[in-house]
Amino acid sequence: MALQKSILSRIVALHLVAVIVAAVLLRFVLHWSLASDIATLQLNTMAAQIEIFARHLEPASRGGWSLHLPDGVRDQYSDAYDRYSYAIIDDAGKVIFSSHASKQPLFAIDPDATGIVPYRARTPRGARTIAGASARKDIDGHPVWIQVAEKLSHRDVIVDDVLANFLRQVVWIIVPVLLLLLVADTIIFRLAMRPLHRASDRAKHISPTRLDVRLPTDDMPPEILPLVKAVNQALDRLELGFRSQREFAADAAHELRTPLAILRTRIETLPHSEASRALGRDVENMSRVVSQLLDATELETAVVDPESVADLHEVGVEIAEFIAPLALKRGKSIELIGVDEPVLIVGNAEMIRRATRNLVENALHHTPEGTTIEIVVGQDGSISVIDNGDGVPPENRESIFKRFWRQSTRASGGAGLGLSIVKKIVEAHHGSITVEDAPGRGARFIMRFPLLLA
Ligand SMILES: Nc1ncnc2c1ncn2[C@@H]1O[C@H](COP(=O)(O)OP(=O)(O)OP(=O)(O)O)[C@@H](O)[C@H]1O
Ligand SMILES: [Mg+2]
């Protein structure tokens, strides 16, 4: 499985690689620059030495040469010391003075070269580097080549020492600075990501009932802005499609009402018979399905005004009065129990009436004759409907709230929309609905709403 790497962790990882590469490169660049500085310095020193030799070299009267070196210089170039050496070569290629007894040139000379010529080589044993320089000098009209050389083992050690010291200091300064930059990177990145977090917070509010929400584009980094705009445009198109679909369902349900009403009146004019009564019941059922469908589509976009207040006690009274005739007709009775004073909640009374009516209608549907349906209004902001039916088995207690779900496929007359409508209503109120067994009785449906805080 590929690792899900966050952008931040990638930045940190790349930054660490950069730190390591920079540290390694720094070591080489510093070494090179220090070594080349020292080489230049040394060449200058050797050029100065050559000048000293030239200054103390004189043609002797007998056709030879004389060299009177100051004591300090002579000691420095003494064979015993072995670090510095020199050779002076005349026009004929003969070594006229040398720090070595062997009287050999220190290295081959280039007769055509002008100015100072640097030289580098390994000692015959290869352990050390020899750095040298030669220059052609005209002493009273006689050309000579002056060579000086130094064995560098000491100098290498010094360079390495200096470099190691220097690097140690640099590491103590550069590495914390680079790591500090890493922390700064992280903070900058977090700040840059803020508009994105705001956008995702906003996106959480997008739902079928809130399709008007759009992601904010303020402060959005230009790299991400096109994505945010594209998402917003996609939401525009979705909203349009969603709305037209919903309007279609609502329009269809609405359009069906008139022909159904006409049908009902026509059936009423038919001579009374078993067939006409059956037709009447069918039309009633159909009208109910259509009105449930209309309620369901309407509720899709229902939002409860947080300022609205409903009295649950009043809702209970109204529903009990409204349903009582129907219940009586079916040989059942309705009872309103619980508190006898207003129970105020944040909510829409009309919506809660619809929900309660659905619960009571279901109870009427699922109970035998001669039983009582109780509507209980609780001080805690709840309305319960209790019946004497078969109850709802635990395995169905989730499914019953789904659209078009019915216990049996046998024509119950309903569409299976009632409880989904009830659920939509309590959700729009940020409330809850549960079903349980009423001890010794049938089902108990409990709706809970947020109380209005005084
Ligand atoms: N009080 C109850 N006792 C037992 N079962 C119930 C009760 N209320 C609902 N049910 C079960 O839940 C199912 C779904 O109920 P719902 O109200 O959603 O649909 P419906 O009553 O069949 O149709 P509609 O309400 O749309 O006319 C019912 O068909 C029934 O099986
Ligand atoms: Mg129902």
Coordinates of C-alpha atoms and ligand atoms in Angstrom, one line a residue:
M1 CA 0.0 0.0 0.0
A2 CA 1.4 3.4 -1.0
L3 CA 2.0 5.6 2.0
Q4 CA -0.3 8.6 2.2
K5 CA 2.2 11.4 2.5
S6 CA 1.0 14.8 3.6
I7 CA 2.4 17.8 1.7
L8 CA 3.9 19.0 5.0
S9 CA 5.8 15.7 5.5
R10 CA 7.1 15.9 1.9
I11 CA 8.3 19.4 2.5
V12 CA 10.0 18.4 5.7
A13 CA 11.6 15.3 4.0
L14 CA 12.8 17.4 1.0
H15 CA 14.1 20.1 3.3
L16 CA 16.1 17.5 5.3
V17 CA 17.6 16.2 2.0
A18 CA 18.4 19.7 1.1
V19 CA 20.1 20.3 4.5
I20 CA 22.2 17.2 4.1
V21 CA 23.2 18.0 0.5
A22 CA 24.0 21.6 1.5
A23 CA 26.1 20.4 4.4
V24 CA 28.1 18.0 2.2
L25 CA 28.5 20.6 -0.6
L26 CA 29.5 23.2 1.9
R27 CA 32.3 21.0 3.1
F28 CA 33.7 20.5 -0.4
V29 CA 33.3 24.1 -1.4
L30 CA 34.9 25.4 1.8
H31 CA 37.8 22.9 1.4
W32 CA 38.4 23.9 -2.2
S33 CA 38.1 27.6 -1.5
L34 CA 40.4 27.5 1.6
A35 CA 42.9 25.3 -0.2
S36 CA 43.0 27.6 -3.3
D37 CA 43.5 30.6 -1.0
I38 CA 46.4 28.9 0.7
A39 CA 47.9 27.9 -2.6
T40 CA 47.8 31.5 -3.8
L41 CA 49.2 32.7 -0.6
Q42 CA 52.0 30.2 -0.9
L43 CA 52.8 31.1 -4.5
N44 CA 53.0 34.8 -3.4
T45 CA 55.4 33.8 -0.7
M46 CA 57.5 31.8 -3.1
A47 CA 57.6 34.7 -5.5
A48 CA 58.8 36.9 -2.7
Q49 CA 61.5 34.3 -1.9
I50 CA 62.6 34.2 -5.5
E51 CA 62.9 38.0 -5.3
I52 CA 65.1 37.6 -2.2
F53 CA 67.4 35.2 -4.1
A54 CA 67.5 37.5 -7.1
R55 CA 68.4 40.4 -4.9
H56 CA 71.3 38.5 -3.3
L57 CA 72.7 37.0 -6.5
E58 CA 75.5 38.8 -8.2
P59 CA 77.8 38.0 -11.2
A60 CA 81.3 37.5 -9.9
S61 CA 84.2 39.2 -11.6
R62 CA 85.8 35.9 -12.6
G63 CA 82.7 35.0 -14.7
G64 CA 81.1 33.0 -11.9
W65 CA 78.3 34.0 -9.5
S66 CA 78.1 34.8 -5.9
L67 CA 75.1 34.4 -3.5
H68 CA 75.2 36.0 -0.1
L69 CA 72.0 34.9 1.6
P70 CA 71.0 36.5 4.9
D71 CA 71.4 34.0 7.8
G72 CA 67.7 33.5 8.4
V73 CA 67.1 32.6 4.8
R74 CA 70.1 30.3 4.6
D75 CA 69.0 28.4 7.8
Q76 CA 65.5 28.0 6.3
Y77 CA 66.9 26.4 3.2
S78 CA 69.5 24.3 4.9
D79 CA 69.6 20.7 3.9
A80 CA 69.1 19.6 7.5
Y81 CA 65.8 21.3 7.7
D82 CA 64.6 19.5 4.6
R83 CA 61.4 21.4 4.2
Y84 CA 62.4 24.2 1.8
S85 CA 64.8 23.8 -1.1
Y86 CA 66.1 26.0 -3.9
A87 CA 68.2 25.8 -7.0
I88 CA 69.5 28.5 -9.2
I89 CA 70.3 27.5 -12.8
D90 CA 72.3 29.5 -15.3
D91 CA 71.8 30.1 -19.0
A92 CA 73.6 26.9 -19.9
G93 CA 71.3 24.8 -17.7
K94 CA 73.9 24.3 -15.0
V95 CA 72.9 24.5 -11.4
I96 CA 75.1 27.2 -9.9
F97 CA 73.6 27.2 -6.4
S98 CA 71.4 24.7 -4.6
S99 CA 70.2 23.8 -1.1
H100 CA 71.1 20.2 -1.9
A101 CA 74.5 18.8 -2.2
S102 CA 73.5 16.9 -5.3
K103 CA 73.3 20.1 -7.3
Q104 CA 70.3 19.0 -9.4
P105 CA 67.5 21.3 -10.6
L106 CA 64.4 20.9 -8.4
F107 CA 62.3 20.3 -11.4
A108 CA 62.6 20.9 -15.2
I109 CA 62.5 24.5 -16.3
D110 CA 60.7 25.9 -19.2
P111 CA 63.2 28.2 -20.9
D112 CA 60.4 30.1 -22.7
A113 CA 58.3 30.8 -19.7
T114 CA 58.1 34.4 -18.4
G115 CA 57.0 35.4 -15.0
I116 CA 56.4 33.0 -12.1
V117 CA 55.7 29.4 -13.0
P118 CA 54.0 27.2 -10.3
Y119 CA 54.9 23.6 -10.0
R120 CA 53.3 20.7 -8.1
A121 CA 54.5 17.1 -7.8
R122 CA 54.6 14.2 -5.4
T123 CA 57.9 13.3 -3.7
P124 CA 59.5 10.2 -5.1
R125 CA 58.0 8.2 -2.2
G126 CA 54.7 9.7 -2.9
A127 CA 53.9 10.5 0.7
R128 CA 54.1 14.3 0.3
T129 CA 53.3 16.9 -2.2
I130 CA 55.9 19.3 -3.4
A131 CA 54.8 22.8 -4.3
G132 CA 57.3 24.9 -6.1
A133 CA 57.8 27.9 -8.3
S134 CA 60.4 29.1 -10.7
A135 CA 61.0 32.4 -12.4
R136 CA 63.5 33.7 -14.9
K137 CA 65.5 36.7 -13.7
D138 CA 68.0 38.8 -15.5
I139 CA 70.9 39.7 -13.3
D140 CA 73.1 42.3 -14.9
G141 CA 72.1 41.1 -18.4
H142 CA 72.6 37.4 -17.5
P143 CA 69.5 35.2 -17.4
V144 CA 69.2 32.8 -14.5
W145 CA 66.3 30.6 -13.4
I146 CA 65.5 30.6 -9.7
Q147 CA 63.6 27.7 -8.3
V148 CA 62.2 27.3 -4.8
A149 CA 60.1 24.4 -3.4
E150 CA 58.4 23.3 -0.3
K151 CA 57.3 19.9 0.9
L152 CA 53.7 20.2 1.8
S153 CA 52.9 17.5 4.3
H154 CA 52.9 20.0 7.1
R155 CA 50.7 22.4 5.2
D156 CA 48.1 19.8 4.3
V157 CA 47.8 18.9 7.9
I158 CA 47.3 22.6 8.8
V159 CA 44.7 23.0 6.1
D160 CA 42.8 20.0 7.3
D161 CA 43.1 21.2 10.9
V162 CA 41.9 24.6 10.0
L163 CA 39.1 23.2 7.9
A164 CA 38.0 20.8 10.6
N165 CA 37.9 23.6 13.1
F166 CA 36.1 25.9 10.8
L167 CA 33.6 23.2 9.8
R168 CA 32.9 22.4 13.4
Q169 CA 32.0 26.0 14.0
V170 CA 30.0 26.2 10.8
V171 CA 28.1 23.0 11.7
W172 CA 27.1 24.6 15.0
I173 CA 25.8 27.6 13.3
I174 CA 24.5 26.4 9.9
V175 CA 22.7 23.2 11.0
P176 CA 20.6 25.0 13.7
V177 CA 19.9 27.7 11.2
L178 CA 18.7 25.2 8.7
L179 CA 16.6 23.4 11.3
L180 CA 15.1 26.7 12.4
L181 CA 14.2 27.3 8.8
L182 CA 12.5 23.9 8.8
V183 CA 10.3 25.0 11.7
A184 CA 9.6 28.3 9.9
D185 CA 8.7 26.2 6.8
T186 CA 6.2 24.2 8.9
I187 CA 4.6 27.4 10.3
I188 CA 4.4 29.1 7.0
F189 CA 2.9 26.0 5.4
R190 CA 0.3 25.8 8.2
L191 CA -0.6 29.4 7.7
A192 CA -0.8 28.9 3.9
M193 CA -3.1 26.0 4.5
R194 CA -5.6 27.9 6.6
P195 CA -7.9 29.0 3.8
L196 CA -8.0 25.3 2.8
H197 CA -9.1 24.3 6.3
R198 CA -11.8 27.0 6.2
A199 CA -13.0 25.6 2.8
S200 CA -13.2 22.1 4.2
D201 CA -15.1 23.3 7.2
R202 CA -17.5 25.0 4.9
A203 CA -17.8 21.9 2.7
K204 CA -19.0 20.0 5.8
H205 CA -22.2 22.0 5.7
I206 CA -23.1 21.0 2.1
S207 CA -26.1 18.7 2.2
P208 CA -29.3 18.1 0.2
T209 CA -31.0 20.8 2.4
R210 CA -28.0 23.2 2.0
L211 CA -27.1 23.1 -1.6
D212 CA -26.5 26.9 -1.7
V213 CA -23.2 26.6 0.3
R214 CA -20.1 27.4 -1.7
L215 CA -16.4 27.1 -0.8
P216 CA -14.8 30.5 0.2
T217 CA -12.3 31.8 -2.3
D218 CA -10.9 34.7 -0.2
D219 CA -7.2 34.3 0.6
M220 CA -7.1 31.1 -1.3
P221 CA -3.6 30.4 -2.6
P222 CA -3.6 30.8 -6.4
E223 CA -2.3 27.2 -6.8
I224 CA -5.5 25.9 -5.3
L225 CA -8.0 28.6 -6.4
P226 CA -8.8 26.8 -9.7
L227 CA -9.7 23.6 -7.9
V228 CA -12.0 25.5 -5.4
K229 CA -13.6 27.4 -8.3
A230 CA -14.1 24.2 -10.2
V231 CA -15.7 22.6 -7.1
N232 CA -18.0 25.6 -6.7
Q233 CA -19.0 25.4 -10.4
A234 CA -19.7 21.7 -10.0
L235 CA -21.9 22.5 -7.0
D236 CA -23.8 25.1 -9.1
R237 CA -24.5 22.4 -11.7
L238 CA -25.5 19.8 -9.0
E239 CA -27.8 22.3 -7.3
L240 CA -29.5 23.0 -10.6
G241 CA -30.0 19.3 -11.4
F242 CA -31.1 18.5 -7.8
R243 CA -33.5 21.3 -7.7
S244 CA -35.1 20.5 -11.0
Q245 CA -35.4 16.8 -10.0
R246 CA -37.1 17.8 -6.7
E247 CA -39.4 20.2 -8.4
F248 CA -40.4 17.5 -10.8
A249 CA -41.4 15.2 -8.0
A250 CA -43.3 18.0 -6.2
D251 CA -44.9 19.1 -9.4
A252 CA -46.0 15.6 -10.3
A253 CA -47.5 15.0 -6.9
H254 CA -49.2 18.4 -7.1
E255 CA -50.6 17.8 -10.6
L256 CA -52.0 14.5 -9.4
R257 CA -54.2 16.1 -6.8
T258 CA -56.7 17.7 -9.1
P259 CA -57.4 14.6 -11.2
L260 CA -57.8 12.7 -8.0
A261 CA -60.2 15.2 -6.6
I262 CA -62.2 15.0 -9.8
L263 CA -62.1 11.2 -9.6
R264 CA -63.4 11.3 -6.0
T265 CA -66.4 13.5 -6.9
R266 CA -67.2 11.3 -9.9
I267 CA -67.2 8.2 -7.8
E268 CA -69.4 9.9 -5.3
T269 CA -72.0 10.4 -8.0
L270 CA -72.0 6.7 -8.9
P271 CA -74.9 4.6 -7.5
H272 CA -73.9 3.0 -4.2
S273 CA -72.5 -0.4 -4.6
E274 CA -69.7 -2.6 -3.2
A275 CA -67.6 -1.7 -6.3
S276 CA -68.1 2.1 -5.9
R277 CA -67.2 1.8 -2.2
A278 CA -64.0 -0.1 -3.1
L279 CA -63.2 2.5 -5.7
G280 CA -63.7 5.3 -3.1
R281 CA -61.2 3.5 -0.7
D282 CA -58.7 3.2 -3.5
V283 CA -58.9 6.8 -4.4
E284 CA -58.6 7.7 -0.7
N285 CA -55.4 5.6 -0.5
M286 CA -54.0 7.1 -3.6
S287 CA -54.7 10.6 -2.4
R288 CA -52.9 9.8 0.8
V289 CA -49.9 8.5 -1.1
V290 CA -49.8 11.7 -3.2
S291 CA -50.1 14.0 -0.2
Q292 CA -47.3 12.0 1.6
L293 CA -45.2 12.3 -1.5
L294 CA -45.8 16.0 -1.6
D295 CA -44.9 16.3 2.1
A296 CA -41.8 14.3 1.6
T297 CA -40.5 16.4 -1.3
E298 CA -41.4 19.6 0.5
L299 CA -39.4 18.5 3.6
E300 CA -36.3 17.9 1.5
T301 CA -35.5 21.6 1.8
A302 CA -37.2 22.3 5.0
V303 CA -35.1 24.4 7.4
V304 CA -36.4 25.2 10.9
D305 CA -36.1 28.9 11.7
P306 CA -34.1 28.9 15.0
E307 CA -36.3 31.8 16.2
S308 CA -39.5 29.9 15.9
V309 CA -41.2 28.5 19.0
A310 CA -43.7 25.6 19.2
D311 CA -45.8 24.4 22.1
L312 CA -45.8 20.6 22.2
H313 CA -48.8 20.5 24.6
E314 CA -50.8 22.5 22.1
V315 CA -49.7 20.2 19.2
G316 CA -50.8 17.2 21.3
V317 CA -54.3 18.7 21.9
E318 CA -54.8 19.7 18.3
I319 CA -53.8 16.2 17.0
A320 CA -55.9 14.4 19.5
E321 CA -58.9 16.6 18.5
F322 CA -58.2 16.1 14.8
I323 CA -57.8 12.4 14.9
A324 CA -60.5 11.6 17.5
P325 CA -63.4 11.4 15.0
L326 CA -61.4 9.0 12.8
A327 CA -60.4 6.9 15.7
L328 CA -63.9 6.7 16.9
K329 CA -65.1 5.6 13.5
R330 CA -62.6 2.7 13.8
G331 CA -63.7 1.8 17.3
K332 CA -60.5 3.1 19.0
S333 CA -60.0 6.0 21.3
I334 CA -57.3 8.7 21.7
E335 CA -56.0 9.9 25.0
L336 CA -53.7 12.9 25.7
I337 CA -51.7 12.5 28.9
G338 CA -48.7 14.0 30.4
V339 CA -48.2 17.6 31.4
D340 CA -51.1 20.0 31.2
E341 CA -49.1 23.1 30.5
P342 CA -47.2 24.6 27.6
V343 CA -44.0 22.8 26.7
L344 CA -42.0 25.2 24.6
I345 CA -39.4 24.1 22.1
V346 CA -37.4 25.6 19.3
G347 CA -39.4 24.5 16.3
N348 CA -42.1 24.7 13.7
A349 CA -45.5 23.7 15.1
E350 CA -46.9 22.8 11.7
M351 CA -44.1 20.4 11.0
I352 CA -44.4 18.8 14.4
R353 CA -48.1 18.4 13.9
R354 CA -47.5 16.6 10.7
A355 CA -45.0 14.3 12.4
T356 CA -47.3 13.5 15.3
R357 CA -50.3 13.0 13.0
N358 CA -48.2 10.4 11.1
L359 CA -47.4 8.5 14.2
V360 CA -51.0 8.5 15.4
E361 CA -52.2 7.4 12.0
N362 CA -49.8 4.5 12.1
A363 CA -51.0 3.6 15.5
L364 CA -54.5 3.6 14.3
H365 CA -53.4 1.3 11.5
H366 CA -51.7 -1.2 13.6
T367 CA -54.0 -1.6 16.6
P368 CA -57.0 -3.8 17.1
E369 CA -60.4 -2.3 17.8
G370 CA -61.4 -1.3 21.3
T371 CA -57.9 -0.1 22.3
T372 CA -56.6 3.3 23.2
I373 CA -53.8 5.3 21.6
E374 CA -52.0 7.5 24.0
I375 CA -50.3 10.8 23.1
V376 CA -47.9 11.7 25.9
V377 CA -46.3 15.1 26.1
G378 CA -43.3 15.3 28.3
Q379 CA -41.8 18.2 30.2
D380 CA -38.5 17.3 28.7
G381 CA -39.6 18.3 25.2
S382 CA -40.8 14.9 24.0
I383 CA -44.0 13.6 22.4
S384 CA -44.6 9.9 22.5
V385 CA -47.3 7.9 20.8
I386 CA -48.1 4.6 22.5
D387 CA -50.4 1.9 21.0
N388 CA -51.6 -1.6 21.7
G389 CA -50.5 -3.2 18.4
D390 CA -47.9 -5.8 17.7
G391 CA -45.0 -3.3 18.1
V392 CA -42.0 -3.1 15.9
P393 CA -39.5 -6.0 16.1
P394 CA -36.0 -4.8 17.0
E395 CA -34.6 -5.9 13.6
N396 CA -37.0 -3.4 11.8
R397 CA -36.4 -0.5 14.1
E398 CA -34.0 1.2 11.7
S399 CA -35.6 0.2 8.4
I400 CA -39.1 1.5 9.3
F401 CA -37.7 5.1 8.9
K402 CA -36.6 4.5 5.4
R403 CA -38.6 5.7 2.5
F404 CA -41.1 3.3 1.0
W405 CA -40.4 0.7 3.6
R406 CA -43.4 -1.3 4.8
Q407 CA -43.6 -4.4 7.0
S408 CA -45.5 -6.4 4.4
T409 CA -46.0 -6.0 0.7
R410 CA -49.7 -6.5 1.2
A411 CA -51.5 -3.3 0.3
S412 CA -51.5 -1.4 3.6
G413 CA -52.8 1.6 1.7
G414 CA -49.7 3.6 2.7
A415 CA -46.7 4.3 0.6
G416 CA -44.2 3.7 3.5
L417 CA -43.3 7.4 3.6
G418 CA -44.9 8.4 6.9
L419 CA -42.0 7.5 9.2
S420 CA -39.4 8.9 6.8
I421 CA -41.3 12.2 6.9
V422 CA -41.3 12.0 10.7
K423 CA -37.6 11.4 10.8
K424 CA -36.9 14.3 8.4
I425 CA -38.9 16.6 10.6
V426 CA -37.2 15.7 13.9
E427 CA -33.8 15.9 12.1
A428 CA -34.6 19.4 10.8
H429 CA -35.2 20.2 14.5
H430 CA -31.9 18.6 15.6
G431 CA -34.1 16.2 17.6
S432 CA -34.4 12.5 17.6
I433 CA -36.9 9.7 17.1
T434 CA -36.8 6.3 18.6
V435 CA -39.1 3.3 18.8
E436 CA -39.4 0.8 21.6
D437 CA -41.8 -1.7 23.1
A438 CA -44.3 -0.2 25.5
P439 CA -44.4 -2.7 28.4
G440 CA -47.6 -4.7 28.3
R441 CA -48.6 -2.8 25.2
G442 CA -47.5 -2.3 21.6
A443 CA -45.1 0.2 20.2
R444 CA -43.9 3.5 21.7
F445 CA -42.6 6.1 19.3
I446 CA -40.7 8.9 21.1
M447 CA -39.8 12.2 19.4
R448 CA -37.5 14.5 21.3
F449 CA -37.0 18.2 20.6
P450 CA -34.6 20.8 22.0
L451 CA -36.4 22.8 24.7
L452 CA -36.6 26.5 24.4
L453 CA -34.2 27.8 27.0
A454 CA -35.8 30.6 29.1
Ligands
LIG1 N1 -47.3 1.8 15.5 C1 -46.8 0.8 14.7 N2 -46.9 -0.5 15.1 C2 -46.4 -1.5 14.3 N3 -45.7 -1.2 13.1 C3 -45.6 0.0 12.7 C4 -46.2 1.1 13.4 N4 -45.9 2.3 12.8 C5 -45.3 1.9 11.7 N5 -45.1 0.6 11.6 C6 -44.4 -0.2 10.5 O1 -43.6 0.7 9.8 C7 -43.9 0.8 8.4 C8 -43.6 2.1 7.9 O2 -44.5 3.1 8.4 P1 -44.7 4.4 7.6 O3 -45.6 5.3 8.4 O4 -43.4 4.9 7.2 O5 -45.4 3.9 6.3 P2 -46.9 3.5 6.1 O6 -47.7 3.8 7.3 O7 -47.0 2.1 5.6 O8 -47.3 4.5 4.8 P3 -47.7 6.0 4.9 O9 -47.4 6.5 6.3 O10 -46.8 6.7 3.9 O11 -49.1 6.1 4.5 C9 -45.3 0.4 8.4 O12 -45.7 -0.1 7.1 C10 -45.4 -0.7 9.5 O13 -45.0 -1.9 9.0
MG2 MG -47.7 5.8 8.2

